[in-house]
């Protein structure tokens, strides 16, 4: 962004506020109409009569310095002369030329509002299509440039399916449903406030000059669309196309058809949004504007709205991908822990003696340790996370030392209490051991939950297996780091796009909340994951 445009976002924000002053529940409509005007696109307002559709268009003329406004209510009796200007009788008489006097009519206006657009006849609509497409008006043998920056059309109905108006309707890029005032307080302000449609005054410091407008059009085209943002647009396209194939919808699938031309024009609108928000590239937040570009009818608008909410919550900033990667990493570590327990968890020999099960733990190969003055201790390594196996030792217990002879004697009867040391704590404490139904040796944590154990020197001899577990563990750690990296990027990109002067506030809040939810979910998963991953990473040292 050039030096002259550094303050452009603040200027646009002031302009939006000025245009919205005294207008109730129409702020979003005014923002989108202004963006359409700033990017040279057309707007269609759908809604019942008497809800200030023309008032919105009249206000927008005030955004442009020294500009003209043309407004017309279409009927089935409307003629081209009423819209494009009357024929010049003098020119026809003197030179035999079919020329219109366009001054004060649509071909000379900067902002145009055409109410009940679909009631116009073919002669008007066909000429209008050329004006919208090419921004020129063919007046006799002359081709005149049309200064129209914004065309706002309105109706309380859609064009009939067989009316041949699809081409013109497709050019109405921004489509907004304008409803009656909903909030009680706003309705009261409407009834008790000034009933006159006072003309607002836009300061010269924020009004848009003609030369600025032309310069901005060139700069909008220089805004970049990154590959990653393109992938998001394509993902949205796929979501909508899947919806179009859903037979449960009550409307024809064609109402979810979006032409290539429409996608192309929509991307330019996104670039304009980025530019007037002070950025040189399209941010995923800009994509939320597509909600008002992709629907065809009130029924398809609901479906598009639902798709956009799904997009905002899951796809816009890779939230779903980030969470899926984290879940996959957690499942990998969980599976790895189960594999380690199944491989080196100590199995106790069991035999029947006098109709009673007796257990035997062979400690002949167990390594011996000394703690304080105690010798002939064996080391049992916990193979799963735990809150602690002793009230005296807070936090995750990693190994315990117990007297070999005492342990060998007491474990014969299964569940038993043995004095020992936890981790590096030199204080003796009572440890609870048991043998489960599958003859696996367990130690009970302070919540009386069994934790599988392995004996140093007995169960840790397969170094190749230990090496393979480290490889799998590091791969899982990389996944969780990737998930955290994705959501960090999401937060940075979201913050970089705020404040956003045009985006739907409801969708934006939904998007922001989804990122926060993923961050919190990742934090919970990461805390649990890191304990398991750390245990695997340090496994060889625990057995040392």
Short mmCIF file of C-alpha atoms in Angstrom, two decimals:
data_model
loop_
_atom_site.label_atom_id
_atom_site.label_comp_id
_atom_site.label_asym_id
_atom_site.label_seq_id
_atom_site.Cartn_x
_atom_site.Cartn_y
_atom_site.Cartn_z
CA UNK A 1 0.00 0.00 0.00
CA UNK A 2 1.36 3.40 -0.99
CA UNK A 3 2.03 6.16 1.52
CA UNK A 4 -1.06 8.09 0.37
CA UNK A 5 -3.25 5.08 1.13
CA UNK A 6 -1.94 4.21 4.59
CA UNK A 7 -4.86 6.00 6.22
CA UNK A 8 -7.40 4.66 3.72
CA UNK A 9 -8.94 2.03 6.08
CA UNK A 10 -9.60 4.69 8.72
CA UNK A 11 -11.11 6.92 6.07
CA UNK A 12 -13.37 4.13 4.82
CA UNK A 13 -14.46 3.39 8.38
CA UNK A 14 -15.43 7.04 8.89
CA UNK A 15 -17.31 6.97 5.60
CA UNK A 16 -19.25 3.86 6.62
CA UNK A 17 -20.15 5.44 9.96
CA UNK A 18 -21.32 8.65 8.28
CA UNK A 19 -23.44 6.77 5.72
CA UNK A 20 -24.98 4.60 8.46
CA UNK A 21 -25.85 7.39 10.87
CA UNK A 22 -29.56 7.46 11.66
CA UNK A 23 -30.25 4.26 9.71
CA UNK A 24 -31.49 1.32 11.78
CA UNK A 25 -30.38 -2.29 11.10
CA UNK A 26 -29.08 -1.35 7.67
CA UNK A 27 -25.38 -0.93 8.53
CA UNK A 28 -24.33 -4.24 6.95
CA UNK A 29 -26.30 -3.45 3.79
CA UNK A 30 -24.67 -0.01 3.51
CA UNK A 31 -21.19 -1.48 4.05
CA UNK A 32 -21.68 -4.05 1.30
CA UNK A 33 -23.20 -1.52 -1.09
CA UNK A 34 -20.27 0.81 -0.47
CA UNK A 35 -17.81 -2.01 -1.15
CA UNK A 36 -19.69 -2.84 -4.36
CA UNK A 37 -19.50 0.81 -5.38
CA UNK A 38 -15.78 0.98 -4.58
CA UNK A 39 -15.15 -2.06 -6.77
CA UNK A 40 -17.56 -1.12 -9.57
CA UNK A 41 -20.00 -3.98 -9.00
CA UNK A 42 -23.80 -4.11 -8.97
CA UNK A 43 -26.16 -4.81 -6.07
CA UNK A 44 -29.58 -6.48 -5.88
CA UNK A 45 -31.77 -5.79 -2.84
CA UNK A 46 -34.52 -8.31 -2.22
CA UNK A 47 -37.25 -7.40 0.23
CA UNK A 48 -40.78 -6.11 0.73
CA UNK A 49 -41.77 -2.51 -0.08
CA UNK A 50 -41.24 0.28 2.43
CA UNK A 51 -37.97 -0.83 4.00
CA UNK A 52 -35.69 2.00 2.83
CA UNK A 53 -34.14 0.32 -0.20
CA UNK A 54 -34.15 3.55 -2.21
CA UNK A 55 -33.01 5.53 0.85
CA UNK A 56 -29.90 3.34 1.04
CA UNK A 57 -29.06 4.03 -2.60
CA UNK A 58 -29.63 7.77 -2.15
CA UNK A 59 -27.28 7.83 0.80
CA UNK A 60 -24.51 6.17 -1.19
CA UNK A 61 -24.44 9.03 -3.68
CA UNK A 62 -23.17 11.21 -0.84
CA UNK A 63 -19.99 9.12 -0.64
CA UNK A 64 -18.85 10.46 -4.01
CA UNK A 65 -17.75 14.03 -4.48
CA UNK A 66 -19.60 15.95 -7.21
CA UNK A 67 -21.66 12.96 -8.35
CA UNK A 68 -25.11 12.49 -9.85
CA UNK A 69 -27.90 10.14 -8.90
CA UNK A 70 -30.59 8.53 -11.03
CA UNK A 71 -33.62 6.74 -9.57
CA UNK A 72 -36.54 5.12 -11.33
CA UNK A 73 -39.45 2.87 -10.36
CA UNK A 74 -40.00 0.33 -13.10
CA UNK A 75 -43.44 -0.75 -14.29
CA UNK A 76 -44.50 -2.91 -17.17
CA UNK A 77 -45.36 0.30 -19.01
CA UNK A 78 -41.92 1.89 -18.56
CA UNK A 79 -40.22 3.01 -21.75
CA UNK A 80 -36.51 3.35 -22.64
CA UNK A 81 -37.02 7.13 -22.88
CA UNK A 82 -37.81 7.30 -19.15
CA UNK A 83 -34.57 5.53 -18.24
CA UNK A 84 -32.03 6.40 -20.92
CA UNK A 85 -33.38 9.79 -21.99
CA UNK A 86 -35.83 11.07 -24.61
CA UNK A 87 -35.09 11.21 -28.30
CA UNK A 88 -33.68 14.46 -29.63
CA UNK A 89 -36.37 15.71 -31.98
CA UNK A 90 -34.03 18.38 -33.28
CA UNK A 91 -31.28 15.84 -34.12
CA UNK A 92 -33.82 13.56 -35.77
CA UNK A 93 -35.28 16.45 -37.75
CA UNK A 94 -32.01 18.08 -38.78
CA UNK A 95 -29.73 15.08 -39.30
CA UNK A 96 -32.04 12.08 -39.28
CA UNK A 97 -30.15 10.57 -36.34
CA UNK A 98 -31.69 8.50 -33.60
CA UNK A 99 -29.99 10.16 -30.58
CA UNK A 100 -31.09 10.38 -26.96
CA UNK A 101 -30.69 13.32 -24.62
CA UNK A 102 -28.98 11.45 -21.80
CA UNK A 103 -28.23 14.32 -19.40
CA UNK A 104 -30.03 13.67 -16.11
CA UNK A 105 -30.76 10.05 -17.01
CA UNK A 106 -29.06 6.71 -16.34
CA UNK A 107 -26.21 7.05 -18.91
CA UNK A 108 -24.92 10.18 -17.13
CA UNK A 109 -25.36 9.06 -13.50
CA UNK A 110 -22.71 7.88 -11.04
CA UNK A 111 -25.09 5.97 -8.78
CA UNK A 112 -28.22 4.37 -10.19
CA UNK A 113 -31.19 2.91 -8.31
CA UNK A 114 -33.78 0.93 -10.27
CA UNK A 115 -36.71 -0.24 -8.17
CA UNK A 116 -38.88 -3.20 -9.20
CA UNK A 117 -36.25 -4.01 -11.79
CA UNK A 118 -37.89 -7.17 -13.13
CA UNK A 119 -41.05 -5.31 -14.19
CA UNK A 120 -39.11 -3.50 -16.95
CA UNK A 121 -39.58 -4.54 -20.56
CA UNK A 122 -36.98 -6.28 -22.79
CA UNK A 123 -35.94 -3.04 -24.53
CA UNK A 124 -34.83 -1.52 -21.22
CA UNK A 125 -33.27 -4.65 -19.77
CA UNK A 126 -31.27 -5.52 -22.89
CA UNK A 127 -29.76 -2.04 -23.03
CA UNK A 128 -29.12 -2.17 -19.29
CA UNK A 129 -27.23 -5.45 -19.71
CA UNK A 130 -24.85 -3.75 -22.14
CA UNK A 131 -24.35 -0.84 -19.75
CA UNK A 132 -23.57 -3.17 -16.85
CA UNK A 133 -21.27 -5.37 -18.94
CA UNK A 134 -19.29 -2.77 -20.82
CA UNK A 135 -19.95 0.51 -18.96
CA UNK A 136 -20.87 2.12 -22.29
CA UNK A 137 -24.12 3.40 -23.83
CA UNK A 138 -24.66 3.24 -27.58
CA UNK A 139 -26.35 6.50 -28.48
CA UNK A 140 -26.99 6.43 -32.20
CA UNK A 141 -23.61 6.05 -33.90
CA UNK A 142 -21.73 7.12 -30.76
CA UNK A 143 -20.47 4.88 -27.98
CA UNK A 144 -20.53 6.93 -24.79
CA UNK A 145 -18.69 5.90 -21.61
CA UNK A 146 -21.04 5.50 -18.64
CA UNK A 147 -19.67 6.93 -15.35
CA UNK A 148 -21.85 4.56 -13.29
CA UNK A 149 -19.90 3.38 -10.24
CA UNK A 150 -22.77 1.60 -8.57
CA UNK A 151 -25.99 0.08 -9.80
CA UNK A 152 -28.47 -0.80 -7.08
CA UNK A 153 -31.51 -2.75 -8.20
CA UNK A 154 -34.37 -3.83 -5.98
CA UNK A 155 -37.49 -5.93 -6.03
CA UNK A 156 -39.76 -7.90 -3.76
CA UNK A 157 -39.55 -10.84 -6.16
CA UNK A 158 -37.07 -12.71 -8.34
CA UNK A 159 -37.09 -12.84 -12.14
CA UNK A 160 -39.32 -15.56 -13.54
CA UNK A 161 -37.37 -18.71 -14.51
CA UNK A 162 -38.39 -18.45 -18.19
CA UNK A 163 -38.12 -14.67 -18.49
CA UNK A 164 -34.65 -14.66 -20.07
CA UNK A 165 -33.36 -12.36 -17.33
CA UNK A 166 -30.78 -14.78 -15.92
CA UNK A 167 -27.89 -12.99 -17.66
CA UNK A 168 -28.76 -9.65 -16.06
CA UNK A 169 -29.50 -11.21 -12.67
CA UNK A 170 -26.10 -12.95 -12.77
CA UNK A 171 -24.44 -9.52 -13.10
CA UNK A 172 -25.95 -8.48 -9.76
CA UNK A 173 -22.91 -9.72 -7.83
CA UNK A 174 -23.88 -8.60 -4.32
CA UNK A 175 -27.32 -9.83 -3.31
CA UNK A 176 -28.76 -8.67 -0.02
CA UNK A 177 -32.01 -9.62 1.67
CA UNK A 178 -33.37 -6.50 3.38
CA UNK A 179 -35.93 -7.22 6.06
CA UNK A 180 -38.19 -5.10 8.22
CA UNK A 181 -36.70 -3.70 11.44
CA UNK A 182 -36.51 -6.51 13.99
CA UNK A 183 -35.23 -5.00 17.25
CA UNK A 184 -37.86 -3.38 19.47
CA UNK A 185 -35.61 -0.47 20.48
CA UNK A 186 -34.80 0.33 16.84
CA UNK A 187 -38.48 0.12 15.91
CA UNK A 188 -39.29 2.63 18.67
CA UNK A 189 -36.52 4.98 17.48
CA UNK A 190 -37.94 4.74 13.96
CA UNK A 191 -41.46 5.66 15.12
CA UNK A 192 -40.51 8.41 17.54
CA UNK A 193 -37.57 9.91 15.67
CA UNK A 194 -37.35 12.34 12.80
CA UNK A 195 -39.62 11.09 10.02
CA UNK A 196 -37.90 13.12 7.33
CA UNK A 197 -35.19 11.52 5.21
CA UNK A 198 -32.63 14.18 5.98
CA UNK A 199 -29.72 14.41 3.59
CA UNK A 200 -26.46 13.60 5.30
CA UNK A 201 -23.34 15.68 4.84
CA UNK A 202 -20.09 13.91 4.07
CA UNK A 203 -16.94 15.88 4.78
CA UNK A 204 -14.60 16.64 1.89
CA UNK A 205 -11.81 14.87 3.76
CA UNK A 206 -13.53 11.49 3.42
CA UNK A 207 -15.68 11.86 0.30
CA UNK A 208 -14.39 10.03 -2.77
CA UNK A 209 -12.96 12.08 -5.61
CA UNK A 210 -13.18 10.94 -9.23
CA UNK A 211 -9.41 10.68 -9.74
CA UNK A 212 -9.07 8.67 -6.52
CA UNK A 213 -11.74 6.25 -7.64
CA UNK A 214 -9.97 5.59 -10.93
CA UNK A 215 -6.61 5.16 -9.20
CA UNK A 216 -8.10 2.70 -6.70
CA UNK A 217 -9.52 0.53 -9.48
CA UNK A 218 -5.99 -0.01 -10.79
CA UNK A 219 -4.63 -0.71 -7.31
CA UNK A 220 -7.39 -3.23 -6.55
CA UNK A 221 -6.22 -5.32 -9.49
CA UNK A 222 -2.73 -5.44 -7.96
CA UNK A 223 -3.95 -7.13 -4.74
CA UNK A 224 -2.69 -10.71 -4.67
CA UNK A 225 -4.63 -13.92 -4.13
CA UNK A 226 -2.35 -16.52 -2.55
CA UNK A 227 -2.49 -20.22 -3.33
CA UNK A 228 -3.65 -20.97 0.21
CA UNK A 229 -6.60 -18.55 -0.07
CA UNK A 230 -7.44 -19.99 -3.49
CA UNK A 231 -7.60 -23.45 -1.89
CA UNK A 232 -10.14 -22.10 0.62
CA UNK A 233 -12.28 -20.69 -2.21
CA UNK A 234 -12.08 -24.02 -4.02
CA UNK A 235 -13.06 -25.87 -0.83
CA UNK A 236 -16.11 -23.59 -0.54
CA UNK A 237 -16.95 -24.26 -4.19
CA UNK A 238 -16.86 -28.01 -3.53
CA UNK A 239 -19.12 -27.64 -0.49
CA UNK A 240 -21.70 -25.76 -2.54
CA UNK A 241 -21.54 -28.23 -5.41
CA UNK A 242 -22.14 -31.10 -2.98
CA UNK A 243 -25.16 -29.23 -1.65
CA UNK A 244 -26.42 -28.79 -5.21
CA UNK A 245 -26.45 -32.59 -5.57
CA UNK A 246 -28.50 -33.09 -2.40
CA UNK A 247 -31.96 -34.31 -3.49
CA UNK A 248 -33.58 -33.25 -0.19
CA UNK A 249 -33.64 -29.54 -1.11
CA UNK A 250 -37.04 -28.09 -1.96
CA UNK A 251 -35.68 -25.95 -4.80
CA UNK A 252 -34.06 -26.80 -8.16
CA UNK A 253 -30.34 -27.57 -8.04
CA UNK A 254 -29.77 -24.81 -10.59
CA UNK A 255 -30.33 -22.28 -7.81
CA UNK A 256 -26.98 -23.34 -6.36
CA UNK A 257 -25.23 -23.01 -9.72
CA UNK A 258 -22.53 -20.33 -9.66
CA UNK A 259 -21.10 -19.28 -13.00
CA UNK A 260 -17.37 -18.91 -13.63
CA UNK A 261 -18.02 -15.23 -14.39
CA UNK A 262 -19.62 -14.82 -10.97
CA UNK A 263 -16.64 -16.43 -9.19
CA UNK A 264 -14.30 -14.15 -11.16
CA UNK A 265 -16.23 -11.01 -10.20
CA UNK A 266 -16.47 -12.21 -6.60
CA UNK A 267 -12.71 -12.55 -6.34
CA UNK A 268 -12.31 -8.94 -7.45
CA UNK A 269 -14.73 -7.95 -4.70
CA UNK A 270 -12.52 -9.83 -2.23
CA UNK A 271 -9.48 -7.95 -3.54
CA UNK A 272 -11.34 -4.67 -3.09
CA UNK A 273 -12.17 -5.68 0.48
CA UNK A 274 -8.51 -6.40 1.16
CA UNK A 275 -7.40 -3.12 -0.41
CA UNK A 276 -9.84 -0.91 1.49
CA UNK A 277 -8.96 -2.72 4.71
CA UNK A 278 -5.33 -1.72 4.17
CA UNK A 279 -3.91 -5.00 2.91
CA UNK A 280 -2.06 -6.00 -0.26
CA UNK A 281 -3.36 -9.57 -0.29
CA UNK A 282 -6.68 -11.30 0.29
CA UNK A 283 -7.15 -12.59 3.84
CA UNK A 284 -9.38 -15.61 4.58
CA UNK A 285 -11.67 -13.26 6.53
CA UNK A 286 -12.50 -11.51 3.24
CA UNK A 287 -14.01 -14.78 2.03
CA UNK A 288 -16.92 -14.36 4.45
CA UNK A 289 -18.25 -11.72 2.04
CA UNK A 290 -19.05 -14.50 -0.43
CA UNK A 291 -22.17 -15.29 1.60
CA UNK A 292 -23.89 -12.37 -0.15
CA UNK A 293 -22.59 -13.27 -3.62
CA UNK A 294 -23.53 -16.91 -4.06
CA UNK A 295 -27.27 -17.30 -3.42
CA UNK A 296 -30.00 -17.21 -6.03
CA UNK A 297 -33.29 -17.38 -4.13
CA UNK A 298 -34.50 -17.09 -0.50
CA UNK A 299 -34.39 -20.89 -0.27
CA UNK A 300 -30.87 -21.21 -1.64
CA UNK A 301 -29.84 -18.27 0.55
CA UNK A 302 -30.56 -20.38 3.63
CA UNK A 303 -28.42 -23.24 2.28
CA UNK A 304 -25.58 -20.88 1.33
CA UNK A 305 -25.79 -19.34 4.81
CA UNK A 306 -25.47 -22.78 6.42
CA UNK A 307 -22.53 -23.66 4.18
CA UNK A 308 -20.82 -20.36 5.01
CA UNK A 309 -21.24 -21.01 8.74
CA UNK A 310 -19.67 -24.44 8.28
CA UNK A 311 -16.90 -22.83 6.23
CA UNK A 312 -16.28 -20.14 8.88
CA UNK A 313 -16.19 -22.66 11.74
CA UNK A 314 -14.12 -25.40 10.14
CA UNK A 315 -12.30 -24.44 6.95
CA UNK A 316 -11.63 -20.70 6.73
CA UNK A 317 -8.48 -20.88 8.87
CA UNK A 318 -7.82 -24.65 8.70
CA UNK A 319 -9.50 -25.13 12.10
CA UNK A 320 -10.86 -28.54 11.16
CA UNK A 321 -7.52 -29.64 9.72
CA UNK A 322 -5.64 -28.41 12.77
CA UNK A 323 -7.94 -30.26 15.15
CA UNK A 324 -7.87 -33.41 12.99
CA UNK A 325 -4.06 -33.45 12.99
CA UNK A 326 -4.00 -33.03 16.79
CA UNK A 327 -6.52 -35.83 17.26
CA UNK A 328 -4.51 -38.06 14.95
CA UNK A 329 -1.34 -37.31 16.94
CA UNK A 330 -3.12 -38.11 20.20
CA UNK A 331 -4.43 -41.38 18.78
CA UNK A 332 -0.92 -42.24 17.54
CA UNK A 333 0.56 -41.74 21.01
CA UNK A 334 -2.30 -43.64 22.62
CA UNK A 335 -1.76 -46.56 20.22
CA UNK A 336 2.00 -46.35 20.87
CA UNK A 337 1.44 -46.49 24.65
CA UNK A 338 -0.81 -49.51 24.23
CA UNK A 339 1.86 -51.17 22.07
CA UNK A 340 4.54 -50.50 24.70
CA UNK A 341 2.34 -51.87 27.50
CA UNK A 342 1.49 -54.97 25.47
CA UNK A 343 5.17 -55.55 24.62
CA UNK A 344 7.04 -54.88 27.87
CA UNK A 345 4.32 -54.79 30.51
CA UNK A 346 5.37 -57.48 32.99
CA UNK A 347 3.36 -60.71 32.88
CA UNK A 348 3.28 -62.65 36.14
CA UNK A 349 3.58 -66.44 36.22
CA UNK A 350 0.57 -67.97 37.93
CA UNK A 351 -0.01 -71.48 39.31
CA UNK A 352 -2.65 -73.18 41.45
CA UNK A 353 -1.53 -74.34 44.90
CA UNK A 354 -4.04 -75.75 47.36
CA UNK A 355 -6.82 -74.46 45.05
CA UNK A 356 -5.46 -70.94 45.38
CA UNK A 357 -3.67 -68.88 42.78
CA UNK A 358 -0.07 -68.18 43.55
CA UNK A 359 1.95 -65.61 41.61
CA UNK A 360 5.63 -65.68 40.93
CA UNK A 361 7.82 -62.84 39.68
CA UNK A 362 11.23 -63.92 38.45
CA UNK A 363 13.71 -61.27 39.60
CA UNK A 364 16.89 -63.19 38.81
CA UNK A 365 17.75 -60.85 35.94
CA UNK A 366 16.41 -57.66 37.52
CA UNK A 367 18.96 -54.90 38.01
CA UNK A 368 19.71 -54.00 41.61
CA UNK A 369 19.70 -50.46 43.01
CA UNK A 370 20.53 -48.68 46.26
CA UNK A 371 18.63 -45.79 47.84
CA UNK A 372 19.82 -44.28 51.11
CA UNK A 373 21.10 -47.25 53.08
CA UNK A 374 18.79 -49.78 51.40
CA UNK A 375 20.34 -52.24 48.94
CA UNK A 376 19.00 -55.05 46.80
CA UNK A 377 16.18 -52.88 45.42
CA UNK A 378 14.51 -53.50 42.09
CA UNK A 379 13.12 -50.81 39.83
CA UNK A 380 9.59 -50.95 38.41
CA UNK A 381 8.80 -48.43 35.64
CA UNK A 382 5.25 -47.12 35.17
CA UNK A 383 4.14 -47.50 31.55
CA UNK A 384 1.25 -45.05 31.65
CA UNK A 385 0.60 -41.54 32.94
CA UNK A 386 -0.79 -41.27 36.46
CA UNK A 387 -1.50 -38.61 39.08
CA UNK A 388 1.01 -40.35 41.44
CA UNK A 389 1.22 -43.69 43.19
CA UNK A 390 1.78 -42.14 46.60
CA UNK A 391 0.17 -39.32 48.55
CA UNK A 392 3.68 -38.27 49.62
CA UNK A 393 4.91 -37.80 46.03
CA UNK A 394 2.91 -35.31 44.00
CA UNK A 395 2.82 -35.38 40.23
CA UNK A 396 3.41 -38.06 37.65
CA UNK A 397 5.17 -41.15 39.04
CA UNK A 398 7.75 -42.61 36.63
CA UNK A 399 9.36 -45.45 38.61
CA UNK A 400 9.49 -46.97 42.07
CA UNK A 401 12.15 -48.90 43.99
CA UNK A 402 11.15 -51.79 46.25
CA UNK A 403 13.03 -54.46 48.14
CA UNK A 404 13.40 -57.49 45.88
CA UNK A 405 12.91 -60.14 48.57
CA UNK A 406 9.93 -58.45 50.21
CA UNK A 407 8.25 -57.81 46.84
CA UNK A 408 8.83 -61.38 45.60
CA UNK A 409 7.31 -62.73 48.81
CA UNK A 410 4.26 -60.46 49.04
CA UNK A 411 3.23 -60.50 45.38
CA UNK A 412 2.63 -64.26 45.59
CA UNK A 413 -0.84 -63.60 46.96
CA UNK A 414 -1.65 -60.89 44.42
CA UNK A 415 -2.74 -57.54 45.91
CA UNK A 416 -0.23 -56.34 48.46
CA UNK A 417 1.33 -53.30 50.11
CA UNK A 418 5.08 -52.87 49.84
CA UNK A 419 7.28 -50.09 51.18
CA UNK A 420 9.35 -48.34 48.54
CA UNK A 421 10.67 -45.13 47.02
CA UNK A 422 8.98 -43.08 44.26
CA UNK A 423 11.08 -41.43 41.56
CA UNK A 424 14.04 -39.77 43.27
CA UNK A 425 12.29 -39.14 46.58
CA UNK A 426 14.41 -40.74 49.38
CA UNK A 427 11.44 -41.06 51.74
CA UNK A 428 9.77 -44.44 52.14
CA UNK A 429 6.09 -44.71 51.32
CA UNK A 430 3.50 -47.46 50.96
CA UNK A 431 2.95 -48.73 47.43
CA UNK A 432 0.00 -50.86 46.39
CA UNK A 433 0.56 -53.67 43.85
CA UNK A 434 -1.82 -56.12 42.21
CA UNK A 435 -2.07 -58.70 39.44
CA UNK A 436 -5.03 -58.19 37.11
CA UNK A 437 -7.22 -60.82 35.46
CA UNK A 438 -4.81 -61.12 32.53
CA UNK A 439 -1.90 -61.77 34.90
CA UNK A 440 -0.33 -58.36 34.26
CA UNK A 441 1.59 -56.68 37.07
CA UNK A 442 -0.01 -53.41 38.19
CA UNK A 443 0.63 -50.64 40.68
CA UNK A 444 -2.32 -48.62 42.02
CA UNK A 445 -2.26 -44.82 41.81
CA UNK A 446 -3.75 -42.55 44.46
CA UNK A 447 -7.16 -42.85 42.74
CA UNK A 448 -6.87 -46.65 43.08
CA UNK A 449 -6.54 -47.07 39.31
CA UNK A 450 -4.18 -49.77 38.02
CA UNK A 451 -1.05 -48.63 36.16
CA UNK A 452 0.91 -51.28 34.21
CA UNK A 453 4.60 -51.64 35.10
CA UNK A 454 7.76 -53.24 33.71
CA UNK A 455 10.85 -54.40 35.61
CA UNK A 456 14.25 -52.91 34.78
CA UNK A 457 16.63 -55.58 33.56
CA UNK A 458 13.81 -58.03 32.86
CA UNK A 459 11.45 -56.36 30.37
CA UNK A 460 13.64 -53.72 28.69
CA UNK A 461 16.07 -55.83 26.70
CA UNK A 462 14.68 -55.30 23.17
CA UNK A 463 16.61 -52.17 22.18
CA UNK A 464 15.37 -52.34 18.58
CA UNK A 465 11.78 -52.02 19.80
CA UNK A 466 12.76 -49.05 21.98
CA UNK A 467 14.33 -47.35 18.94
CA UNK A 468 11.22 -47.93 16.81
CA UNK A 469 9.02 -46.48 19.52
CA UNK A 470 11.11 -43.32 19.57
CA UNK A 471 10.68 -42.90 15.81
CA UNK A 472 6.89 -43.26 16.12
CA UNK A 473 6.83 -40.91 19.09
CA UNK A 474 8.79 -38.19 17.28
CA UNK A 475 6.42 -38.47 14.30
CA UNK A 476 3.44 -37.91 16.62
CA UNK A 477 5.20 -34.93 18.22
CA UNK A 478 5.73 -33.40 14.77
CA UNK A 479 2.01 -33.75 14.09
CA UNK A 480 0.99 -31.99 17.27
CA UNK A 481 3.50 -29.22 16.53
CA UNK A 482 2.03 -28.87 13.04
CA UNK A 483 -1.48 -28.56 14.52
CA UNK A 484 -0.32 -25.88 16.95
CA UNK A 485 1.51 -24.06 14.14
CA UNK A 486 -1.61 -24.01 11.97
CA UNK A 487 -3.77 -22.51 14.69
CA UNK A 488 -1.08 -19.96 15.58
CA UNK A 489 -1.06 -18.85 11.93
CA UNK A 490 -4.87 -18.69 12.05
CA UNK A 491 -4.79 -16.39 15.07
CA UNK A 492 -2.14 -14.15 13.50
CA UNK A 493 -4.04 -13.92 10.21
CA UNK A 494 -7.33 -13.21 11.96
CA UNK A 495 -5.78 -10.43 14.02
CA UNK A 496 -4.16 -9.02 10.88
CA UNK A 497 -7.61 -8.72 9.26
CA UNK A 498 -9.23 -6.87 12.16
CA UNK A 499 -10.99 -4.54 12.27
CA UNK A 500 -12.80 -5.58 9.07
CA UNK A 501 -14.98 -2.85 7.60
CA UNK A 502 -17.25 -5.00 5.40
CA UNK A 503 -17.56 -8.51 6.84
CA UNK A 504 -20.77 -9.89 8.33
CA UNK A 505 -20.41 -9.44 12.10
CA UNK A 506 -22.25 -12.69 12.92
CA UNK A 507 -20.00 -14.77 10.67
CA UNK A 508 -16.91 -12.97 11.92
CA UNK A 509 -17.85 -13.71 15.54
CA UNK A 510 -18.50 -17.34 14.64
CA UNK A 511 -15.08 -17.55 12.99
CA UNK A 512 -13.27 -15.93 15.92
CA UNK A 513 -15.04 -18.19 18.44
CA UNK A 514 -14.16 -21.30 16.42
CA UNK A 515 -10.46 -20.41 16.52
CA UNK A 516 -10.67 -19.85 20.28
CA UNK A 517 -12.45 -23.20 20.70
CA UNK A 518 -9.77 -25.00 18.69
CA UNK A 519 -7.02 -23.27 20.67
CA UNK A 520 -8.60 -24.42 23.94
CA UNK A 521 -9.17 -27.94 22.63
CA UNK A 522 -5.57 -28.10 21.41
CA UNK A 523 -4.36 -26.92 24.79
CA UNK A 524 -6.27 -29.69 26.55
CA UNK A 525 -5.08 -32.31 24.09
CA UNK A 526 -1.52 -31.02 24.17
CA UNK A 527 -1.32 -31.23 27.96
CA UNK A 528 -2.35 -34.88 27.92
CA UNK A 529 -0.32 -35.61 24.81
CA UNK A 530 2.87 -34.12 26.16
CA UNK A 531 2.76 -36.30 29.27
CA UNK A 532 2.41 -39.46 27.18
CA UNK A 533 4.97 -38.35 24.59
CA UNK A 534 7.47 -37.35 27.30
CA UNK A 535 7.08 -40.74 28.97
CA UNK A 536 7.87 -42.51 25.69
CA UNK A 537 10.78 -40.21 24.92
CA UNK A 538 12.33 -40.81 28.37
CA UNK A 539 11.50 -44.51 28.53
CA UNK A 540 15.08 -45.73 28.16
CA UNK A 541 16.26 -43.35 30.91
CA UNK A 542 13.46 -44.50 33.22
CA UNK A 543 14.81 -48.05 32.95
CA UNK A 544 18.42 -46.96 33.49
#
